[in-house]
Coordinates of C-alpha atoms in Angstrom, one line a residue:
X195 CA 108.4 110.1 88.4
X196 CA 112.0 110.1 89.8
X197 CA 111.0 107.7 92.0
X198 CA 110.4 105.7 89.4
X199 CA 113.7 106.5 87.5
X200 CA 115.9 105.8 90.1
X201 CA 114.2 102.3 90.8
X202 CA 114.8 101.5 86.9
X203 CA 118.3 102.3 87.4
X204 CA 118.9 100.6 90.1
X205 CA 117.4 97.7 89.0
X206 CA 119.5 98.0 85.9
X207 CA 122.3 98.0 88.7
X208 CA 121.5 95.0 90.2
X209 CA 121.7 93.0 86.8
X210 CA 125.2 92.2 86.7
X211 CA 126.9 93.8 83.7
X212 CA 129.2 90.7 83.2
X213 CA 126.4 89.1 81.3
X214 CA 126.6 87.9 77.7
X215 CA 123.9 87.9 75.1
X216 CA 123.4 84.9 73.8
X217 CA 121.6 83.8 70.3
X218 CA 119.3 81.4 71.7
X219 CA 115.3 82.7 71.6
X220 CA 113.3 81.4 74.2
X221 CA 109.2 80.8 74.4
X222 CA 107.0 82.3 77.1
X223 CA 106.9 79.3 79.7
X224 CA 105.4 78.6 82.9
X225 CA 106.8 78.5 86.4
X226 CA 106.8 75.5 88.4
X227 CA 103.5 74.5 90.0
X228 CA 104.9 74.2 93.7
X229 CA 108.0 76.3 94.7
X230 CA 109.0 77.8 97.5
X231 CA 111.7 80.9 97.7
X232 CA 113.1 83.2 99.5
X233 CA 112.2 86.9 98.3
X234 CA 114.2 90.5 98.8
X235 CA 111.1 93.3 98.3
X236 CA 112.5 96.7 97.6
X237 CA 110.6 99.6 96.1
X238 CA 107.7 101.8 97.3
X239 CA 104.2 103.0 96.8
X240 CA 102.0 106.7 96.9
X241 CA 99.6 106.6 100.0
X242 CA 96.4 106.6 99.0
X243 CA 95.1 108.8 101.7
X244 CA 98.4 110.8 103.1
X245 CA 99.9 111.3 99.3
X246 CA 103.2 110.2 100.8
X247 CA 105.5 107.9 99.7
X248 CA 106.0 104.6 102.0
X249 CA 109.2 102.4 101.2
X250 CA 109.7 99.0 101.6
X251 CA 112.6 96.7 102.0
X252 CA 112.0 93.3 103.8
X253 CA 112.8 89.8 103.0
X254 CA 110.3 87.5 102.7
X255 CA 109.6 83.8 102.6
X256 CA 107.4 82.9 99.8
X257 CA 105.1 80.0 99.0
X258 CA 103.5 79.3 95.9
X259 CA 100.7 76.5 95.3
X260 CA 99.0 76.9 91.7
X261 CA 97.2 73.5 91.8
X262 CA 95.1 75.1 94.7
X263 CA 95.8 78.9 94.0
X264 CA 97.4 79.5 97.3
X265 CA 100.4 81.7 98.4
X266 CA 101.2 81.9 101.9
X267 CA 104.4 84.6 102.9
X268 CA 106.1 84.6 106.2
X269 CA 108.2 87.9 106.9
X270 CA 110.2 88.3 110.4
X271 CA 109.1 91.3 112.3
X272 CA 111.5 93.4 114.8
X273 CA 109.6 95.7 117.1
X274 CA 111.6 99.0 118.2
X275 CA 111.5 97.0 121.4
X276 CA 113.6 94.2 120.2
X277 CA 110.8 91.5 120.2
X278 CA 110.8 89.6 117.2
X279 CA 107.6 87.7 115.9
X280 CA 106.6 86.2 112.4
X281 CA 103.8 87.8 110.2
X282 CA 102.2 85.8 108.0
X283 CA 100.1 85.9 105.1
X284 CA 97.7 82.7 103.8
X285 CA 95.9 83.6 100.8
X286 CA 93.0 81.3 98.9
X287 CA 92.4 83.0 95.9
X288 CA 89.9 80.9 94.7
X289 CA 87.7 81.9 98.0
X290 CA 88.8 85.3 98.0
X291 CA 89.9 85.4 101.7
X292 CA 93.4 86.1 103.0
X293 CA 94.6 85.7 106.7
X294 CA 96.8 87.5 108.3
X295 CA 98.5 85.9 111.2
X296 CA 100.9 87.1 114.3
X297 CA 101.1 84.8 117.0
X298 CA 98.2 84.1 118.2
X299 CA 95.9 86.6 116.5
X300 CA 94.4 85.9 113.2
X301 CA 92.8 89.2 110.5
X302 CA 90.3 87.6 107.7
X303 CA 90.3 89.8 104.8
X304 CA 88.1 89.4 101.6
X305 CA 89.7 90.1 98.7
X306 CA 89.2 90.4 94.7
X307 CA 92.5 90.0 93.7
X308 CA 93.8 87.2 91.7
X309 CA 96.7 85.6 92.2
X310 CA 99.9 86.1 89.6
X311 CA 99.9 84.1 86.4
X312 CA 101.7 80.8 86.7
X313 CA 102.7 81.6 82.7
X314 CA 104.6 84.2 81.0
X315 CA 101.7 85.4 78.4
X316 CA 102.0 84.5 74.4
X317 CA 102.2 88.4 74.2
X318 CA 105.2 89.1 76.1
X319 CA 107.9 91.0 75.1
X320 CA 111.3 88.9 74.9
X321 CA 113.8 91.8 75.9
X322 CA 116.6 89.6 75.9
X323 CA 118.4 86.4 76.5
X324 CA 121.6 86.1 78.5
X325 CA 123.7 84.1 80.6
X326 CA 124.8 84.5 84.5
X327 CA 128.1 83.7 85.6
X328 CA 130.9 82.4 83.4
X329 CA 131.0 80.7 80.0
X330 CA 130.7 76.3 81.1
X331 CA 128.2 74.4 83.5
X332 CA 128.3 76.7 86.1
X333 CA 126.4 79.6 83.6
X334 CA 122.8 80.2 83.9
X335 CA 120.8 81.3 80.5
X336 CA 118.2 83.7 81.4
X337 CA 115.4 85.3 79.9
X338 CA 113.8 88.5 80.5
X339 CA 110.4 89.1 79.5
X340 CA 108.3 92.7 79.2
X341 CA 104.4 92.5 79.1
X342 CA 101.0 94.6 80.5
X343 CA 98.6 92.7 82.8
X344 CA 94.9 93.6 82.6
X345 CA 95.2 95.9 85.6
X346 CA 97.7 98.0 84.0
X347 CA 100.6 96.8 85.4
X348 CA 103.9 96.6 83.6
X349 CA 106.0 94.0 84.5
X350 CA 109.4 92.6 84.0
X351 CA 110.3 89.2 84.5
X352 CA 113.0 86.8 84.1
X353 CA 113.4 83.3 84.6
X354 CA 115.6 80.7 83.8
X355 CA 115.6 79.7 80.1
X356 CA 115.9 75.5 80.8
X357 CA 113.0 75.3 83.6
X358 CA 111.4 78.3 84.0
X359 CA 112.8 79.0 87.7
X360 CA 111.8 82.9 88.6
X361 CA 115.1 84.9 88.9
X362 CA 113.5 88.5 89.6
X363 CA 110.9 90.4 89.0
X364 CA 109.5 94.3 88.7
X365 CA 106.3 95.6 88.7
X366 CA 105.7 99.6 88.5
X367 CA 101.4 101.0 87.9
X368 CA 100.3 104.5 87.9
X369 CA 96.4 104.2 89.1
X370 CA 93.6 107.0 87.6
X371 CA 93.9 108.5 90.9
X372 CA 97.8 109.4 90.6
X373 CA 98.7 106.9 93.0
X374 CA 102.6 105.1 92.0
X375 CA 103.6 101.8 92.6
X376 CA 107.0 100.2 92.1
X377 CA 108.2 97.0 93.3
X378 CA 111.3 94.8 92.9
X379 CA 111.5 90.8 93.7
X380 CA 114.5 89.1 93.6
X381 CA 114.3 85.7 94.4
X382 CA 116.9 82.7 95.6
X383 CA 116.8 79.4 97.4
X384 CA 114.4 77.9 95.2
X385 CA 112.8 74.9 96.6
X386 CA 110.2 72.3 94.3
X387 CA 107.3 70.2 95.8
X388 CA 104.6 70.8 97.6
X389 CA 104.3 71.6 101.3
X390 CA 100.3 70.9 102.5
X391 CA 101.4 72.3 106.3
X392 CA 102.5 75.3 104.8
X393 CA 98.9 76.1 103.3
X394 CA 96.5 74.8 106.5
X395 CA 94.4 77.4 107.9
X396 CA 95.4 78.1 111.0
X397 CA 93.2 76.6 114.0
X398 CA 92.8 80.6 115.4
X399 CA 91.6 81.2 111.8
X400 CA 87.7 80.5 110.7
X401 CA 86.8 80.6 107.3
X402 CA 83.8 82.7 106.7

């Protein structure tokens, strides 16, 4: 449960406290279709079998197709030899497989999950709206939304109040089995449109 704490406050940290509240309300909205980002992951999980708790901190490229339900996420790898390699990740929700990819080998996984919402739900929490940066055109109204997926996981999310545009997120879940989750997204270098190379199975991959 510290864990915990100390992720909350550094997130709260990380929020820069030369925002401003501002008056205006926003509605839950729904991120763009296609986008593709750049992603810092910070946080950690409970090991399921060891009881331990694993850390992570990587940055990761992120792609996002909700016309098809794809993601795919490409992270760069340093081995404590100094080679360096890319490790992807091509998910098709709506088959339920997932490859994993280094170089030239390819891991098919079948999976339940589904991938994140596209939409804010009608019964999110509006926490607040404010506004990045100073007062004029270079300012950025944000809003930050609380709400409880199915799965029992609280998140907080904020996006961009005009369009939408994912700023950061946090998700934190306590399973029945004791096992803690929290996780951080921040996300820049937003990019619209969609990228059909970035979501072709790989020729070392076989869908089965």
């Amino acid at each position: 449960m510290l864990f915990v704490l100390w992720l909350i406050l550094a997130i709260m940290e990380l929020v820069p406290i030369s925002y401003c509240r501002i008056s205006t309300i926003s509605k839950p909205c729904c991120v763009p279709s296609h986008f593709r980002c750049v992603m810092d992951v910070t946080g950690g999980y409970t090991d399921p079998t060891s009881g331990r708790m694993l850390f992570v901190d990587r940055k990761v490229r992120l792609y996002n197709d909700y016309s098809l339900n794809v993601t795919r996420t490409d992270t760069d790898v340093t081995l404590p030899s100094g080679a360096t390699f890319v490790h992807s990740e091509l998910t098709f929700y709506n088959q339920h497989i997932s490859y994993k990819i280094d170089g030239d080998r390819c891991q098919t996984d079948h999976i339940a999950a589904l991938m994140q919402d596209k939409c804010i739900p009608d019964d999110a929490v509006l926490l607040e709206t404010s506004r990045i940066g100073q007062s004029g055109h270079d300012g950025i109204n944000v809003s930050t939304w609380r709400y409880v997926t199915a799965d029992n996981i609280t998140i907080l999310r904020a996006v961009t109040v005009d369009q939408c545009w994912p700023i950061y997120q946090t998700e934190q879940s306590v399973s029945s089995n004791g096992v803690l989750s929290s996780m951080e997204y921040m996300i820049s270098n937003i990019e619209l449109g969609e990228v059909p190379d970035l979501i072709a199975t790989p020729n070392i991959c076989t869908k089965t």
